[in-house]
XYZ file of C-alpha atoms in Angstrom:
360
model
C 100.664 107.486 100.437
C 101.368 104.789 103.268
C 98.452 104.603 105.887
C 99.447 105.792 109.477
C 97.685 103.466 111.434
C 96.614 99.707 109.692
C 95.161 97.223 111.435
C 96.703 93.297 110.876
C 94.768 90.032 111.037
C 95.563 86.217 111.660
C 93.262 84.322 110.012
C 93.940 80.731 112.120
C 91.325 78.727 110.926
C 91.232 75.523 109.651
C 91.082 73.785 106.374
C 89.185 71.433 104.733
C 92.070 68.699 104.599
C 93.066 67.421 101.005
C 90.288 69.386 99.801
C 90.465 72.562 97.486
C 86.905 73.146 96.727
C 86.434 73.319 100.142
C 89.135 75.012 101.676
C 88.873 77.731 98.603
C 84.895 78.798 99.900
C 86.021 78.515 103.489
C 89.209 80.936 102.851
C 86.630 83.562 100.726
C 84.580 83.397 103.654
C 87.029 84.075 106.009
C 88.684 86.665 103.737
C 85.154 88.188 103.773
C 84.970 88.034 107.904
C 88.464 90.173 108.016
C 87.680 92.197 105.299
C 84.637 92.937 107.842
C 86.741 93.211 110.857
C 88.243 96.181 109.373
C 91.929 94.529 108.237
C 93.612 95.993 106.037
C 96.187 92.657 105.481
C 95.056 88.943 106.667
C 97.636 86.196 106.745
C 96.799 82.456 106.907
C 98.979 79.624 107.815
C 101.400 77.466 106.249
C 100.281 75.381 103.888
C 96.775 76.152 105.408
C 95.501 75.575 101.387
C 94.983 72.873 101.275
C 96.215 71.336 104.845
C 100.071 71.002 105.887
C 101.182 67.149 105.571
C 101.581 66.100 109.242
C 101.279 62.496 107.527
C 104.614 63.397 106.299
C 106.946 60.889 107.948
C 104.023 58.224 109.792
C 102.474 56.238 106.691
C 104.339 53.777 104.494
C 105.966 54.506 101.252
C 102.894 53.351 98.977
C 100.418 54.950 101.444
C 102.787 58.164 101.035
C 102.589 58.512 97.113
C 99.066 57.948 97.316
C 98.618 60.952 100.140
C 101.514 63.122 97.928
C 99.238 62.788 94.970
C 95.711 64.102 96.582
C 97.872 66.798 97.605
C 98.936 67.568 93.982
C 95.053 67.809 92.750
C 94.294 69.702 95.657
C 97.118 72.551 95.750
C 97.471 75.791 94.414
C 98.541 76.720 90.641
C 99.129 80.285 90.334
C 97.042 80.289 86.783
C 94.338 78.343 88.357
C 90.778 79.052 88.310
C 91.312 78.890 92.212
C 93.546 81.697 92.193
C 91.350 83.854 90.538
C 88.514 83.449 92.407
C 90.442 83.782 95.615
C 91.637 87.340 93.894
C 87.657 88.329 93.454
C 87.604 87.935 97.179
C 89.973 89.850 98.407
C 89.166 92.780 95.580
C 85.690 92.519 97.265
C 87.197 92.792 100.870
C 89.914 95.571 100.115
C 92.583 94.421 101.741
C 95.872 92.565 101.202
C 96.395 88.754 101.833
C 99.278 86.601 102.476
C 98.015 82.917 101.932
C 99.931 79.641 102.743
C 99.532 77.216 100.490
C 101.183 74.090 98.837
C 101.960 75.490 95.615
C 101.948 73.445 92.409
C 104.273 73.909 90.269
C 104.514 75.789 86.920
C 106.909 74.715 85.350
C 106.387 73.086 82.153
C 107.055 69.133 82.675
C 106.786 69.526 86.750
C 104.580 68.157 88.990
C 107.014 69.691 92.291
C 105.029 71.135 95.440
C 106.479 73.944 96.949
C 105.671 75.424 100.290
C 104.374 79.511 99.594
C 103.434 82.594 100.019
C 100.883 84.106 97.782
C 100.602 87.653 98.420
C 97.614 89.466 96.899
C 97.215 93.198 96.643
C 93.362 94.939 97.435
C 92.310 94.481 93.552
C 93.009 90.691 94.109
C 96.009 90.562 92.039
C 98.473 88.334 92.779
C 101.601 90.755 93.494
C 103.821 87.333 94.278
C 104.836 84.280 96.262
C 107.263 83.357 98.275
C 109.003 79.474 98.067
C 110.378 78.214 101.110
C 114.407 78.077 100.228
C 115.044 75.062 102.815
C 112.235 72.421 103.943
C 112.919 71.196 107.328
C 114.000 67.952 107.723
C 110.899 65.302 106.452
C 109.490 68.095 104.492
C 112.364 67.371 101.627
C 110.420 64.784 100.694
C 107.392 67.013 99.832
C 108.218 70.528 98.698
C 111.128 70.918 96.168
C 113.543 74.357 97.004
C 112.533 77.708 96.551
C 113.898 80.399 94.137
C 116.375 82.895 95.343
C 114.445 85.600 93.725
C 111.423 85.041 96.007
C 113.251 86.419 98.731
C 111.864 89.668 97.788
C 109.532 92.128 99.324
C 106.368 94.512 98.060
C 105.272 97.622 98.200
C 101.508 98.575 99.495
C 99.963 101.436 100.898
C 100.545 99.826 104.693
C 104.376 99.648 104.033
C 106.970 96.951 102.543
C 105.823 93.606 102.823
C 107.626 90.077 103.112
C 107.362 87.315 104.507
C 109.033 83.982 105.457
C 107.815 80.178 106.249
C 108.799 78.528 109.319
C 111.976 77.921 110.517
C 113.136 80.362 107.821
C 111.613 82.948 110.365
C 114.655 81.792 112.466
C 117.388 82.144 109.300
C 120.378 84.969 110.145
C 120.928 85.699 106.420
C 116.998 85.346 104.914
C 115.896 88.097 108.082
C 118.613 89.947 106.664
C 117.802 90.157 103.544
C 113.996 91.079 104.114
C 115.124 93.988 106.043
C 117.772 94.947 103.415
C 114.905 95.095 101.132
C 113.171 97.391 103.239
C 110.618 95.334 105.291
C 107.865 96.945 107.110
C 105.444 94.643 107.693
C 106.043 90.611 107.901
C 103.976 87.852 107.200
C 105.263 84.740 109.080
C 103.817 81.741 108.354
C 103.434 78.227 110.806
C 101.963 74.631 111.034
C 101.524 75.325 114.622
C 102.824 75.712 118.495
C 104.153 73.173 120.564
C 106.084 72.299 123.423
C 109.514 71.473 123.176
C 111.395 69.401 124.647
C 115.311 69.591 125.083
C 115.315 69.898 121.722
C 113.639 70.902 117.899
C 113.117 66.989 116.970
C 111.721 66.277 120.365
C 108.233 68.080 120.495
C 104.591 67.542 121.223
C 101.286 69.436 120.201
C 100.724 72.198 122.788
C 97.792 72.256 125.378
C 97.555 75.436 126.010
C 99.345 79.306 125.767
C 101.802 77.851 128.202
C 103.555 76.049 125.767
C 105.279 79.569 124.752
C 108.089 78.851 127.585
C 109.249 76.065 125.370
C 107.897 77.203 121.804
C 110.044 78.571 120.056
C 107.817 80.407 117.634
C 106.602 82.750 120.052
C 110.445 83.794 120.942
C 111.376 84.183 117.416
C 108.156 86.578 116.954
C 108.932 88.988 119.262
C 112.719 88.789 118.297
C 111.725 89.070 114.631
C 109.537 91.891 115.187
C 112.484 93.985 117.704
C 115.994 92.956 115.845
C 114.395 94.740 112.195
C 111.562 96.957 113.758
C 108.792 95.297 111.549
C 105.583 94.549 112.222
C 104.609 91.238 112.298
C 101.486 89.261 112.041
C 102.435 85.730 112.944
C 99.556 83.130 111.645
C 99.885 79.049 113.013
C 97.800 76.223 111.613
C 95.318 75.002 113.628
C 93.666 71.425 113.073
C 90.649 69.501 115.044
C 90.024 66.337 114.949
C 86.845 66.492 113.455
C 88.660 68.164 110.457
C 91.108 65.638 110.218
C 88.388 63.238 110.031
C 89.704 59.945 108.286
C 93.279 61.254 108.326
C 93.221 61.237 112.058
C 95.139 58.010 112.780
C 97.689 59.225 109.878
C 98.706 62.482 111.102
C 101.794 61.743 113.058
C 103.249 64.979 113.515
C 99.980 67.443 114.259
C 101.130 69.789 116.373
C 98.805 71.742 114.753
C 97.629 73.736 117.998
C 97.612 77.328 116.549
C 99.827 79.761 118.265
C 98.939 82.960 115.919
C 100.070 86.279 117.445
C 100.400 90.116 116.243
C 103.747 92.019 117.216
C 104.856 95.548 117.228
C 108.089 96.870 116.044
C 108.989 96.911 119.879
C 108.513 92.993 120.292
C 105.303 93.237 122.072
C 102.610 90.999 121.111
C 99.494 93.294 121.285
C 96.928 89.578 120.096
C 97.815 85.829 121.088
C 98.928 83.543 121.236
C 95.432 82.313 120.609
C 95.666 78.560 121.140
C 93.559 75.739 120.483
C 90.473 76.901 118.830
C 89.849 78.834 115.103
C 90.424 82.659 115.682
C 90.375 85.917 113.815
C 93.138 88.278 115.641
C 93.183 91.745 114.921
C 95.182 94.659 116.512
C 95.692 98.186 115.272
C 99.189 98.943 114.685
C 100.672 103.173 113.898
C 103.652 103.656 112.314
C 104.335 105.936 114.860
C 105.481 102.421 117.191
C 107.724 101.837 114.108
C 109.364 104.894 114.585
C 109.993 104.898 118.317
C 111.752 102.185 117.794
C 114.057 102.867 115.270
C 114.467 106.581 117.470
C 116.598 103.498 119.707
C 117.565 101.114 117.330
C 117.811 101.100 113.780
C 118.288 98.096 111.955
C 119.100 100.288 108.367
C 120.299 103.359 109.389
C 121.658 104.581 112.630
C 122.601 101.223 114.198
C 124.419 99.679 111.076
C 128.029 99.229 110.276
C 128.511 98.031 106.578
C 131.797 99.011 106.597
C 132.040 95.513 108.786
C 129.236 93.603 107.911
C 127.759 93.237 104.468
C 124.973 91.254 102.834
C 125.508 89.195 99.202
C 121.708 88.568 98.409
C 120.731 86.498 94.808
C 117.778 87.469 93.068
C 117.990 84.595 90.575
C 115.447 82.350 89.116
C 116.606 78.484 89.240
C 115.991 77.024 85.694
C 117.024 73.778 84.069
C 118.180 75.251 81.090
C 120.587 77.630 80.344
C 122.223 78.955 77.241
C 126.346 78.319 76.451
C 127.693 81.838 76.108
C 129.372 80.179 72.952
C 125.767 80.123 71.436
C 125.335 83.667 72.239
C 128.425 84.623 69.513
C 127.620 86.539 66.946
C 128.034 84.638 63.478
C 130.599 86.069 61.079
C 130.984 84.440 57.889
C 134.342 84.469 56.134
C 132.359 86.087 53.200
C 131.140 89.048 55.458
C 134.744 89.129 57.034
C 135.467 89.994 53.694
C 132.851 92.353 52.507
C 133.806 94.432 56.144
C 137.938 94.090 55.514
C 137.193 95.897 51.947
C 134.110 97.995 53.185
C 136.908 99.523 55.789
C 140.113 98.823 53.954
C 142.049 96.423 56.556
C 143.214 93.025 56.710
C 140.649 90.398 56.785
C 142.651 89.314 60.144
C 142.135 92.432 61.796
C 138.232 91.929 61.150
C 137.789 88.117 62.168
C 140.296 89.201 65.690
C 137.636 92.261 66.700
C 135.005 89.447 66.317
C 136.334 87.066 68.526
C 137.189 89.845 71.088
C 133.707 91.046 71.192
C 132.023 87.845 71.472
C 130.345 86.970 75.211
């Protein structure tokens, strides 16, 4: 039976840069402190395991493979001992987690980074992940594209849950698809809040909450959270310069500030933006909001118009091989061609042209 009333978490707190021991006790720890707070899910930043690359575009080429290959050792592998454990902490907390992370690749032969989602359910297994489809701009030199089929969502006892990174948050066709898939509750997913200005490649770390008149985050939240009546618990990365530490002078674009807020189905952000400091935001959210606003504005029922506006949504898995349908035929010997043109008493011909018609 889905809950009534859940309460959601942010866990903005920071990592232990380019370090997975580390950052894996300080996220059990912290899964531990919501799991104590009473949350039911907890959702950490982008690429908050272990540290989003804000050295991304600032260091040479030879300094940049040598930064691109810490964060290799250092990600995520979802058959790593790392995962595991993680799952033994949330089982122990009961309650659902969606983690950024840089993801390691497992695909046979690869060594690619993508840019997740892991989604664990209260027994700590890993339900699934979620690859960012598009990295923005300088990021296509870290994280390799994500699989259609990740664009998924899951079913828990709070609702449907999805989620998206980033500017995918701000993506037409991906919200669409979410809601199509019945999202309830979404996990969005930042490397922080900042203040823009005049435009998206022209933006500084922000001071303070202010920053939300030019941050576009916090707009996209609240518009998230109103245009498909879903929940949303909205985590940013947050980064000091102690934890930086000798990566300080390398991190060009930190605008790792935080910026993590909670929204209602209305668009009203009942925590945050909580900015400039680690933070564990909570708020208790009923369904019952969910429903008032759908009473006005229904994103799946009431309010739609397929008849004018439809949705073509992939759910396939990008691989590098894939079968000729003429290796798929079925074999037919001219000796069996035969044995079946006796067997059923026509011409052999007649045999050998029902083959070829029912061959993929």
């Amino acid at each position: 039976m889905v809950a009534e009333s859940f309460v959601l978490a942010a866990a903005q707190v920071e990592p232990e840069y380019h370090d997975k021991e580390g950052t894996l006790d300080k996220t059990c720890r912290w899964i531990e402190r919501a799991g104590d707070a009473g949350a039911d899910l907890v959702v950490f930043p982008e690429t908050y395991f272990p540290g989003y690359p804000y050295w991304r575009g600032s260091v040479s080429i030879p300094r940049w493979t040598e930064l691109m290959v810490e964060l290799q050792k250092n990600s995520l592998h979802v058959e790593d001992e790392a995962t595991a454990v993680l799952g033994d902490a949330v089982a122990e907390a009961d309650l659902y987690v969606a983690l950024g992370t840089n993801e390691l690749s497992d695909r046979p032969g690869s060594e690619t980074l993508y840019n997740s989602i892991f989604y664990f359910d209260r027994t700590g297994e890993l339900l699934g992940r979620h690859r960012k489809l598009m990295p923005t701009h300088q990021e296509r030199a870290i994280w390799g594209r994500g699989d259609p089929a990740h664009l998924r969502t899951y079913e828990t006892d709070l609702g449907r849950l999805g989620g998206l990174v980033c500017y995918e948050n701000h993506m037409t066709l991906s919200k669409a698809a979410l809601t199509a898939h019945g999202e309830e509750i979404h996990a969005a997913v930042w490397p922080g809040f900042w203040e823009q200005h005049g435009h998206p490649g022209d933006k500084s770390r922000a001071a303070d909450a202010g920053a939300r008149d030019t941050c576009d985050v916090y707009p996209a939240m609240r518009e998230y959270a109103f245009e498909t009546q879903s929940f949303v618990a909205a985590c940013s990365a947050y980064v000091s310069d102690d934890v930086a530490g000798e990566y300080a002078d390398e991190l060009g674009f930190n605008v790792a500030a935080g910026g993590s807020m909670l929204v209602n189905p209305a668009g009203i952000v009942k925590a945050g933006p909580a900015v400039g400091e680690e933070a564990l935001l909570t708020a208790e959210f009923s369904r019952d909001e969910r429903r008032a606003t759908k009473a006005y504005f229904d994103a799946m029922g009431h309010y739609t118009r397929w008849d004018a506006v439809r949705l073509d949504v992939s759910d396939g898995a990008l691989s590098p091989v894939r079968e000729r349908p003429e290796a798929r035929r079925p074999s037919l010997s001219p000796a069996r061609a035969e044995e079946l043109a006796a067997e059923y008493g026509v011409p052999v011909e007649a045999v050998e042209a029902v083959a070829e018609e029912l061959a993929p």
